[in-house]
Amino acid sequence: MNTAQRSIIAILTLVLVLPATFSNRVIAQDQITVRMWMHADPLRESLDKELIAEFEKNNPSIKVEYTTFPDVDWDRTLTNKFNSKTGPDLFSQATFSIGQLQAQKLLAPVDSEAAGYKDQDAVYKAYAYGGTLLAGATFDGTLYGLPTEVNTYACYTNDDLWKKARLDPNKDFPTTWEAMQTTAEKLTVRDSSGALTQRGFDFPWGNSVFMLLVFNPMVQQLGSNMIDETGNSAAINTPEVKKVLGYWNDWANTWKLGGPQYPFTRDAFLAGKLAIDCDFGNWGAAEMKAAKINYSIHPIPVWKDAVGKNAFSIYAFYYLVNSNTDPKVQQAAWKLAGYLTSKPDRYWDSAELFQGKADYVASDAFKQTQILPIFLQEMSVSTYHPLIASFYEVADALMYARDQVVTSHQAIDDVLGVAQNTVTSILAKNKRMALK
């Protein structure tokens, strides 16, 4: 074969190869990869992977890189990655942190059409009490997330302990906070020295988040609110806060029915040492079953002179999309989130995660759970905790104030005055950050 022949063959080969090479390049360019990060949850992860496989099969142009991180590392991991501009495309985060992410302008609005809806209004209509359940990711009328799970608390009773006290929780459960004291005393057991060996009821003292999930809703029942998100202001030194803090203080120090020195309420309840616990969600039923607790579920009490009939705060986890992600990837991420939230029955059956979709709530399967309707009713009359930046900093400041009264026995008026200034300073810092 001479040189001219070899040249012709080389040219023909190049012509034949180029279309295939070009085609492969186009396919590679059209392939969109969505990096999806989630906090660890073995039950949910199994279903996530199953549904992602279905999604990829139906959407061959989208590849999902699914990564999970341990709960203890989740917040720190996200913060570090966002700070280094290497955050995920699609991720789930608790409403406790959504205010911070929004203030930092890290959240992309929901692409309703990509998620499978006509428009944003259609998204709200797709959820039971949509305006309430989706408020956890709504800012200035714009929706920024789709819930992976929605939660609130209700009161669980250990019915065997009630029976020993000759009480029937279905008839005798207190509907007011004033009656809770009387009922709890009947369910309390003390040794010969007067020390508690069984508490009737107690508040969750050990984590500051309960100051915004439990304490503040009791303030809201009286017609006030410690945090005004719209005005970015605090109302701590008020008669309503003073009444609630006085009640918690009396619970521990006057009536001696509990306090921060005792084991965490959930642990005590599962150990059979607490007759009423009001900080379990719908997920608590599985823990009762595992602990072999004979239980029933009841609404959160309200004050006799309550202005609001709300229960404790709603909190949730939402699918969120990184605003710094390429727009095409954002669209693919919302398409994936829309698909994953279109299977609420499977997420409840597999992982006991309630997503609040209206079609599921209308189903017989929802009603037959016997658990979820109670929690949905509690959500329907309640609101989310404050969706503020520095959520944990505010919660810590409120818990410190509470402990100054309950543990250090300082005057309530003095403590609330200081707390007012402290929380106001935190919110002012948040306002400055949002204006940048």
Coordinates of C-alpha atoms in Angstrom, one line a residue:
M1 CA 0.0 0.0 0.0
N2 CA 1.5 3.3 -1.1
T3 CA 1.5 6.6 0.8
A4 CA -1.4 8.0 -1.2
Q5 CA -3.6 4.9 -0.4
R6 CA -2.8 5.1 3.3
S7 CA -3.7 8.8 3.3
I8 CA -7.1 8.0 1.7
I9 CA -7.8 5.2 4.2
A10 CA -6.9 7.5 7.1
I11 CA -9.2 10.2 5.8
L12 CA -12.1 7.7 5.3
T13 CA -11.5 6.3 8.8
L14 CA -11.6 9.8 10.3
V15 CA -14.9 10.6 8.5
L16 CA -16.4 7.4 9.7
V17 CA -15.3 7.9 13.3
L18 CA -16.1 11.5 13.7
P19 CA -20.0 11.1 13.8
A20 CA -19.7 8.5 16.5
T21 CA -17.3 10.6 18.5
F22 CA -19.4 13.7 18.1
S23 CA -22.5 11.8 19.1
N24 CA -20.9 10.5 22.2
R25 CA -19.8 14.0 23.1
V26 CA -23.4 15.3 22.7
I27 CA -24.7 12.5 24.9
A28 CA -22.1 13.3 27.5
Q29 CA -22.9 17.0 27.3
D30 CA -26.7 16.3 27.6
Q31 CA -26.2 14.1 30.7
I32 CA -27.0 16.1 33.8
T33 CA -25.7 15.0 37.1
V34 CA -27.6 16.0 40.3
R35 CA -25.5 15.7 43.5
M36 CA -28.1 14.8 46.2
W37 CA -27.0 14.9 49.9
M38 CA -29.1 13.7 52.8
H39 CA -28.7 13.1 56.5
A40 CA -28.5 9.4 57.5
D41 CA -31.8 7.5 58.0
P42 CA -31.4 3.8 57.1
L43 CA -35.2 3.3 56.5
R44 CA -35.5 6.3 54.3
E45 CA -32.2 5.6 52.5
S46 CA -33.4 2.3 51.2
L47 CA -36.5 3.8 49.7
D48 CA -34.6 6.8 48.4
K49 CA -32.3 4.5 46.4
E50 CA -35.2 2.5 45.1
L51 CA -37.0 5.6 43.9
I52 CA -33.9 7.2 42.5
A53 CA -33.3 4.1 40.3
E54 CA -36.9 4.4 39.1
F55 CA -36.4 8.1 38.4
E56 CA -33.1 7.5 36.4
K57 CA -34.8 4.8 34.4
N58 CA -37.6 7.2 33.4
N59 CA -35.2 10.1 32.9
P60 CA -32.0 8.7 31.2
S61 CA -30.5 12.1 30.7
I62 CA -30.3 12.7 34.5
K63 CA -27.8 10.9 36.7
V64 CA -28.2 11.2 40.5
E65 CA -25.1 11.0 42.8
Y66 CA -26.7 10.1 46.2
T67 CA -24.7 10.7 49.4
T68 CA -25.7 10.5 53.0
F69 CA -23.9 11.9 56.1
P70 CA -24.3 11.0 59.8
D71 CA -26.7 13.2 61.7
V72 CA -24.1 14.5 64.1
D73 CA -22.0 15.7 61.1
W74 CA -24.9 17.0 58.9
D75 CA -25.2 20.7 59.9
R76 CA -21.4 21.2 60.1
T77 CA -20.8 19.4 56.7
L78 CA -23.4 21.6 54.9
T79 CA -22.0 24.8 56.5
N80 CA -18.4 23.9 55.5
K81 CA -19.3 22.9 52.0
F82 CA -21.4 26.0 51.3
N83 CA -18.7 28.2 52.7
S84 CA -16.2 26.6 50.3
K85 CA -18.7 26.8 47.4
T86 CA -18.8 23.0 47.0
G87 CA -22.3 22.4 48.4
P88 CA -24.7 19.8 46.9
D89 CA -27.3 20.5 44.2
L90 CA -30.3 19.0 46.0
F91 CA -30.4 18.4 49.8
S92 CA -32.7 18.0 52.8
Q93 CA -32.5 20.2 55.8
A94 CA -34.5 20.9 58.9
T95 CA -36.6 24.1 59.2
F96 CA -34.4 25.1 62.2
S97 CA -31.7 25.9 59.6
I98 CA -33.8 27.1 56.7
G99 CA -33.9 30.7 57.9
Q100 CA -30.2 30.8 58.0
L101 CA -29.8 29.4 54.5
Q102 CA -32.4 31.8 53.2
A103 CA -30.7 34.8 54.8
Q104 CA -27.4 33.7 53.1
K105 CA -29.3 33.6 49.7
L106 CA -28.4 29.9 49.3
L107 CA -31.9 28.6 48.3
A108 CA -33.4 28.5 44.9
P109 CA -37.2 28.9 44.6
V110 CA -39.1 25.8 43.7
D111 CA -39.4 25.3 40.0
S112 CA -43.1 24.2 40.1
E113 CA -43.3 23.0 36.5
A114 CA -40.1 21.0 36.8
A115 CA -41.5 19.4 40.0
G116 CA -44.6 18.4 38.1
Y117 CA -47.1 21.2 38.9
K118 CA -48.8 23.9 36.9
D119 CA -47.6 26.7 39.1
Q120 CA -46.8 27.5 42.8
D121 CA -50.5 27.7 43.7
A122 CA -50.9 24.1 42.5
V123 CA -48.1 23.0 44.8
Y124 CA -49.9 24.4 47.8
K125 CA -53.2 22.8 46.8
A126 CA -51.4 19.4 46.5
Y127 CA -50.8 19.4 50.3
A128 CA -53.3 19.1 53.1
Y129 CA -53.5 22.6 54.8
G130 CA -50.9 23.6 52.2
G131 CA -50.6 27.1 53.4
T132 CA -49.7 25.8 56.9
L133 CA -47.6 22.8 56.1
L134 CA -45.6 24.5 53.4
A135 CA -45.0 27.7 55.4
G136 CA -41.8 26.2 56.7
A137 CA -40.1 27.0 53.4
T138 CA -42.1 30.0 52.3
F139 CA -40.5 33.5 52.4
D140 CA -42.2 36.6 51.1
G141 CA -44.8 34.5 49.3
T142 CA -42.2 32.4 47.5
L143 CA -41.8 28.6 48.1
Y144 CA -38.3 27.3 48.4
G145 CA -38.8 23.7 49.4
L146 CA -40.8 20.5 49.2
P147 CA -41.2 18.5 52.5
T148 CA -39.5 15.2 53.0
E149 CA -41.3 15.0 56.3
V150 CA -43.6 17.2 58.4
N151 CA -43.8 16.8 62.2
T152 CA -45.3 18.2 65.4
Y153 CA -45.8 16.8 68.9
A154 CA -48.7 15.4 70.8
C155 CA -49.1 13.8 74.2
Y156 CA -48.5 10.1 74.7
T157 CA -49.8 8.4 77.8
N158 CA -48.5 5.2 79.4
D159 CA -51.9 3.7 80.0
D160 CA -50.6 1.0 82.4
L161 CA -49.3 3.7 84.7
W162 CA -52.6 5.5 84.5
K163 CA -54.4 2.3 85.3
K164 CA -52.3 1.9 88.4
A165 CA -53.3 5.4 89.5
R166 CA -56.9 4.5 88.9
L167 CA -57.2 7.0 86.1
D168 CA -58.5 6.5 82.5
P169 CA -56.5 8.6 79.9
N170 CA -59.5 8.6 77.5
K171 CA -61.7 10.3 80.2
D172 CA -59.2 12.0 82.5
F173 CA -56.6 13.5 80.2
P174 CA -56.2 17.2 81.1
T175 CA -57.2 19.6 78.4
T176 CA -55.7 22.7 80.1
W177 CA -52.3 23.4 81.6
E178 CA -54.0 24.3 84.9
A179 CA -55.5 20.8 85.0
M180 CA -52.2 19.2 84.0
Q181 CA -50.7 20.0 87.4
T182 CA -53.5 18.2 89.2
T183 CA -53.4 15.2 87.0
A184 CA -49.6 15.0 87.0
E185 CA -49.7 15.0 90.8
K186 CA -52.0 12.0 90.8
L187 CA -49.6 10.1 88.5
T188 CA -46.5 11.0 90.4
V189 CA -44.8 8.5 92.7
R190 CA -42.4 9.5 95.5
D191 CA -40.3 7.5 97.8
S192 CA -40.4 7.8 101.7
S193 CA -38.0 10.9 101.5
G194 CA -40.3 12.6 99.0
A195 CA -38.0 12.1 96.0
L196 CA -39.6 11.4 92.7
T197 CA -39.4 7.8 91.4
Q198 CA -42.1 8.3 88.7
R199 CA -43.1 11.6 87.2
G200 CA -46.6 12.2 86.0
F201 CA -45.6 14.8 83.4
D202 CA -42.6 16.9 82.8
F203 CA -41.3 19.4 80.2
P204 CA -38.3 18.7 77.9
W205 CA -35.6 20.7 79.7
G206 CA -32.4 19.4 78.1
N207 CA -32.3 20.9 74.6
S208 CA -32.7 24.6 73.8
V209 CA -34.8 23.9 70.7
F210 CA -37.7 23.2 72.9
M211 CA -37.8 26.8 74.0
L212 CA -39.1 27.6 70.5
L213 CA -40.9 24.3 69.9
V214 CA -42.7 24.0 73.2
F215 CA -42.3 27.0 75.4
N216 CA -43.1 29.7 72.8
P217 CA -46.3 27.9 71.6
M218 CA -47.5 28.1 75.2
V219 CA -46.9 31.9 75.0
Q220 CA -48.7 31.9 71.7
Q221 CA -51.7 30.3 73.3
L222 CA -51.9 33.4 75.5
G223 CA -51.9 35.7 72.5
S224 CA -48.3 36.8 72.3
N225 CA -45.2 35.5 70.4
M226 CA -41.6 35.8 71.5
I227 CA -40.3 36.3 68.0
D228 CA -41.8 38.4 65.3
E229 CA -40.3 37.2 62.0
T230 CA -41.9 39.9 59.9
G231 CA -40.5 42.8 62.0
N232 CA -37.4 40.8 63.0
S233 CA -38.0 41.7 66.6
A234 CA -38.4 40.1 70.0
A235 CA -41.1 40.3 72.7
I236 CA -39.5 38.5 75.7
N237 CA -40.2 40.8 78.6
T238 CA -44.0 40.4 78.5
P239 CA -46.8 39.3 80.9
E240 CA -47.4 36.2 78.7
V241 CA -43.8 35.0 78.8
K242 CA -43.7 35.8 82.5
K243 CA -46.8 33.5 83.0
V244 CA -45.3 30.6 81.1
L245 CA -41.9 30.9 82.7
G246 CA -43.6 31.2 86.1
Y247 CA -45.5 27.9 85.4
W248 CA -42.3 26.1 84.4
N249 CA -40.6 27.4 87.5
D250 CA -43.5 26.4 89.8
W251 CA -43.4 22.9 88.1
A252 CA -39.9 22.4 89.2
N253 CA -39.5 24.4 92.4
T254 CA -43.0 24.9 94.0
W255 CA -44.9 21.8 93.0
K256 CA -41.7 19.7 92.6
L257 CA -43.1 17.6 89.8
G258 CA -40.0 17.5 87.7
G259 CA -37.2 19.8 86.4
P260 CA -33.9 19.9 84.5
Q261 CA -32.2 17.6 87.0
Y262 CA -34.2 14.5 85.9
P263 CA -33.6 12.2 82.9
F264 CA -34.8 13.4 79.5
T265 CA -38.6 13.0 79.1
R266 CA -38.5 10.6 76.1
D267 CA -36.0 8.3 77.8
A268 CA -38.0 8.3 81.0
F269 CA -41.2 7.6 79.2
L270 CA -39.8 4.7 77.3
A271 CA -38.3 3.4 80.5
G272 CA -41.8 3.4 82.2
K273 CA -40.8 6.2 84.6
L274 CA -43.1 9.0 83.1
A275 CA -46.8 8.7 82.7
I276 CA -47.3 11.6 80.1
D277 CA -44.8 12.8 77.5
C278 CA -45.7 15.6 75.1
D279 CA -42.6 15.8 72.9
F280 CA -42.9 12.7 70.7
G281 CA -44.0 13.0 67.1
N282 CA -45.9 10.5 65.0
W283 CA -42.6 8.6 64.8
G284 CA -42.9 7.9 68.5
A285 CA -45.4 5.1 68.0
A286 CA -42.7 2.8 66.6
E287 CA -40.6 3.5 69.7
M288 CA -43.6 2.8 72.0
K289 CA -44.0 -0.6 70.3
A290 CA -40.3 -1.4 70.6
A291 CA -40.4 -0.5 74.3
K292 CA -43.7 -2.5 74.8
I293 CA -45.5 0.6 76.1
N294 CA -49.3 0.4 76.1
Y295 CA -50.1 3.9 75.0
S296 CA -52.7 6.3 73.7
I297 CA -52.3 9.8 72.1
H298 CA -53.9 13.0 73.1
P299 CA -53.9 16.7 72.0
I300 CA -51.6 19.3 73.6
P301 CA -53.4 21.1 76.5
V302 CA -54.1 24.9 76.3
W303 CA -54.5 27.5 79.0
K304 CA -58.0 28.1 80.5
D305 CA -57.9 31.7 79.2
A306 CA -56.2 30.8 75.9
V307 CA -56.5 33.3 73.1
G308 CA -55.1 30.8 70.6
K309 CA -55.9 27.1 70.5
N310 CA -52.6 26.1 68.9
A311 CA -50.6 23.0 69.8
F312 CA -46.8 22.9 69.8
S313 CA -44.8 24.2 66.9
I314 CA -44.6 22.4 63.5
Y315 CA -41.1 21.5 62.2
A316 CA -40.1 19.7 59.1
F317 CA -37.3 18.7 56.7
Y318 CA -37.5 20.0 53.2
Y319 CA -35.9 19.2 49.9
L320 CA -33.9 22.3 49.0
V321 CA -31.9 23.3 45.9
N322 CA -28.6 25.2 46.0
S323 CA -29.1 28.6 44.3
N324 CA -25.5 28.5 43.1
T325 CA -26.1 25.4 41.0
D326 CA -26.3 25.6 37.3
P327 CA -29.9 26.4 36.2
K328 CA -30.2 23.2 34.1
V329 CA -29.1 21.2 37.2
Q330 CA -31.6 23.1 39.4
Q331 CA -34.4 22.2 37.0
A332 CA -33.3 18.5 37.1
A333 CA -33.0 18.7 40.9
W334 CA -36.6 20.0 41.2
K335 CA -37.8 17.3 38.9
L336 CA -36.2 14.7 41.1
A337 CA -37.6 16.3 44.3
G338 CA -41.1 16.3 42.7
Y339 CA -40.8 12.6 41.9
L340 CA -39.6 11.7 45.4
T341 CA -42.5 13.6 47.0
S342 CA -45.1 12.0 44.8
K343 CA -44.9 8.7 46.8
P344 CA -46.1 9.7 50.3
D345 CA -47.7 6.3 51.0
R346 CA -44.4 4.6 50.3
Y347 CA -42.4 6.9 52.6
W348 CA -44.9 6.3 55.4
D349 CA -45.0 2.6 55.0
S350 CA -41.2 2.2 54.7
A351 CA -39.8 4.9 56.9
E352 CA -42.8 6.4 58.8
L353 CA -42.2 9.8 57.3
F354 CA -45.3 12.0 56.8
Q355 CA -45.1 14.3 53.9
G356 CA -48.6 15.9 54.1
K357 CA -49.8 15.3 50.5
A358 CA -53.5 15.9 50.1
D359 CA -54.2 12.7 48.1
Y360 CA -52.6 10.6 50.8
V361 CA -54.5 12.3 53.5
A362 CA -57.8 11.6 51.7
S363 CA -56.9 7.9 51.4
D364 CA -58.2 5.0 53.5
A365 CA -54.5 4.1 54.2
F366 CA -54.0 7.5 56.0
K367 CA -57.1 7.1 58.1
Q368 CA -56.2 3.5 59.0
T369 CA -52.9 4.5 60.6
Q370 CA -55.0 5.8 63.6
I371 CA -51.9 7.9 64.4
L372 CA -51.5 10.4 61.7
P373 CA -54.9 12.0 61.9
I374 CA -54.2 13.2 65.4
F375 CA -50.9 14.8 64.4
L376 CA -52.4 16.4 61.3
Q377 CA -55.2 17.9 63.4
E378 CA -52.5 19.4 65.7
M379 CA -50.7 20.8 62.8
S380 CA -53.8 22.4 61.3
V381 CA -54.2 24.7 64.3
S382 CA -50.6 25.5 64.8
T383 CA -47.7 27.3 63.1
Y384 CA -44.0 26.7 62.4
H385 CA -41.4 27.8 64.9
P386 CA -39.8 31.1 64.0
L387 CA -37.9 30.7 60.7
I388 CA -35.0 32.9 61.7
A389 CA -31.3 33.0 61.0
S390 CA -29.3 32.1 64.2
F391 CA -32.2 29.9 65.3
Y392 CA -30.0 28.0 67.7
E393 CA -28.4 31.1 69.1
V394 CA -31.8 32.6 70.0
A395 CA -32.9 29.2 71.5
D396 CA -29.8 29.0 73.6
A397 CA -30.4 32.6 74.9
L398 CA -33.9 31.7 75.9
M399 CA -32.8 28.5 77.6
Y400 CA -30.2 30.4 79.5
A401 CA -32.8 32.8 80.7
R402 CA -35.1 30.0 81.7
D403 CA -32.4 28.3 83.7
Q404 CA -31.4 31.6 85.4
V405 CA -34.9 31.5 86.9
V406 CA -35.5 27.8 87.4
T407 CA -32.0 26.7 88.5
S408 CA -30.3 29.8 89.8
H409 CA -33.5 31.2 91.3
Q410 CA -33.1 34.8 89.9
A411 CA -36.1 37.1 89.7
I412 CA -38.2 36.6 86.6
D413 CA -38.5 40.3 85.8
D414 CA -34.7 40.9 85.9
V415 CA -34.0 37.8 83.8
L416 CA -36.6 38.7 81.1
G417 CA -35.2 42.2 80.8
V418 CA -31.8 40.9 80.0
A419 CA -33.1 38.2 77.7
Q420 CA -35.1 40.9 75.8
N421 CA -31.8 42.8 75.1
T422 CA -29.9 39.7 74.2
V423 CA -32.4 38.3 71.7
T424 CA -32.9 41.8 70.2
S425 CA -29.2 42.0 69.6
I426 CA -29.1 38.6 67.9
L427 CA -32.0 39.5 65.6
A428 CA -30.4 42.9 64.7
K429 CA -27.3 41.0 63.6
N430 CA -29.4 38.8 61.5
K431 CA -31.1 41.8 59.9
R432 CA -27.7 43.3 59.0
M433 CA -26.7 40.0 57.4
A434 CA -29.9 39.8 55.3
L435 CA -29.2 43.3 54.0
K436 CA -25.8 42.5 52.7

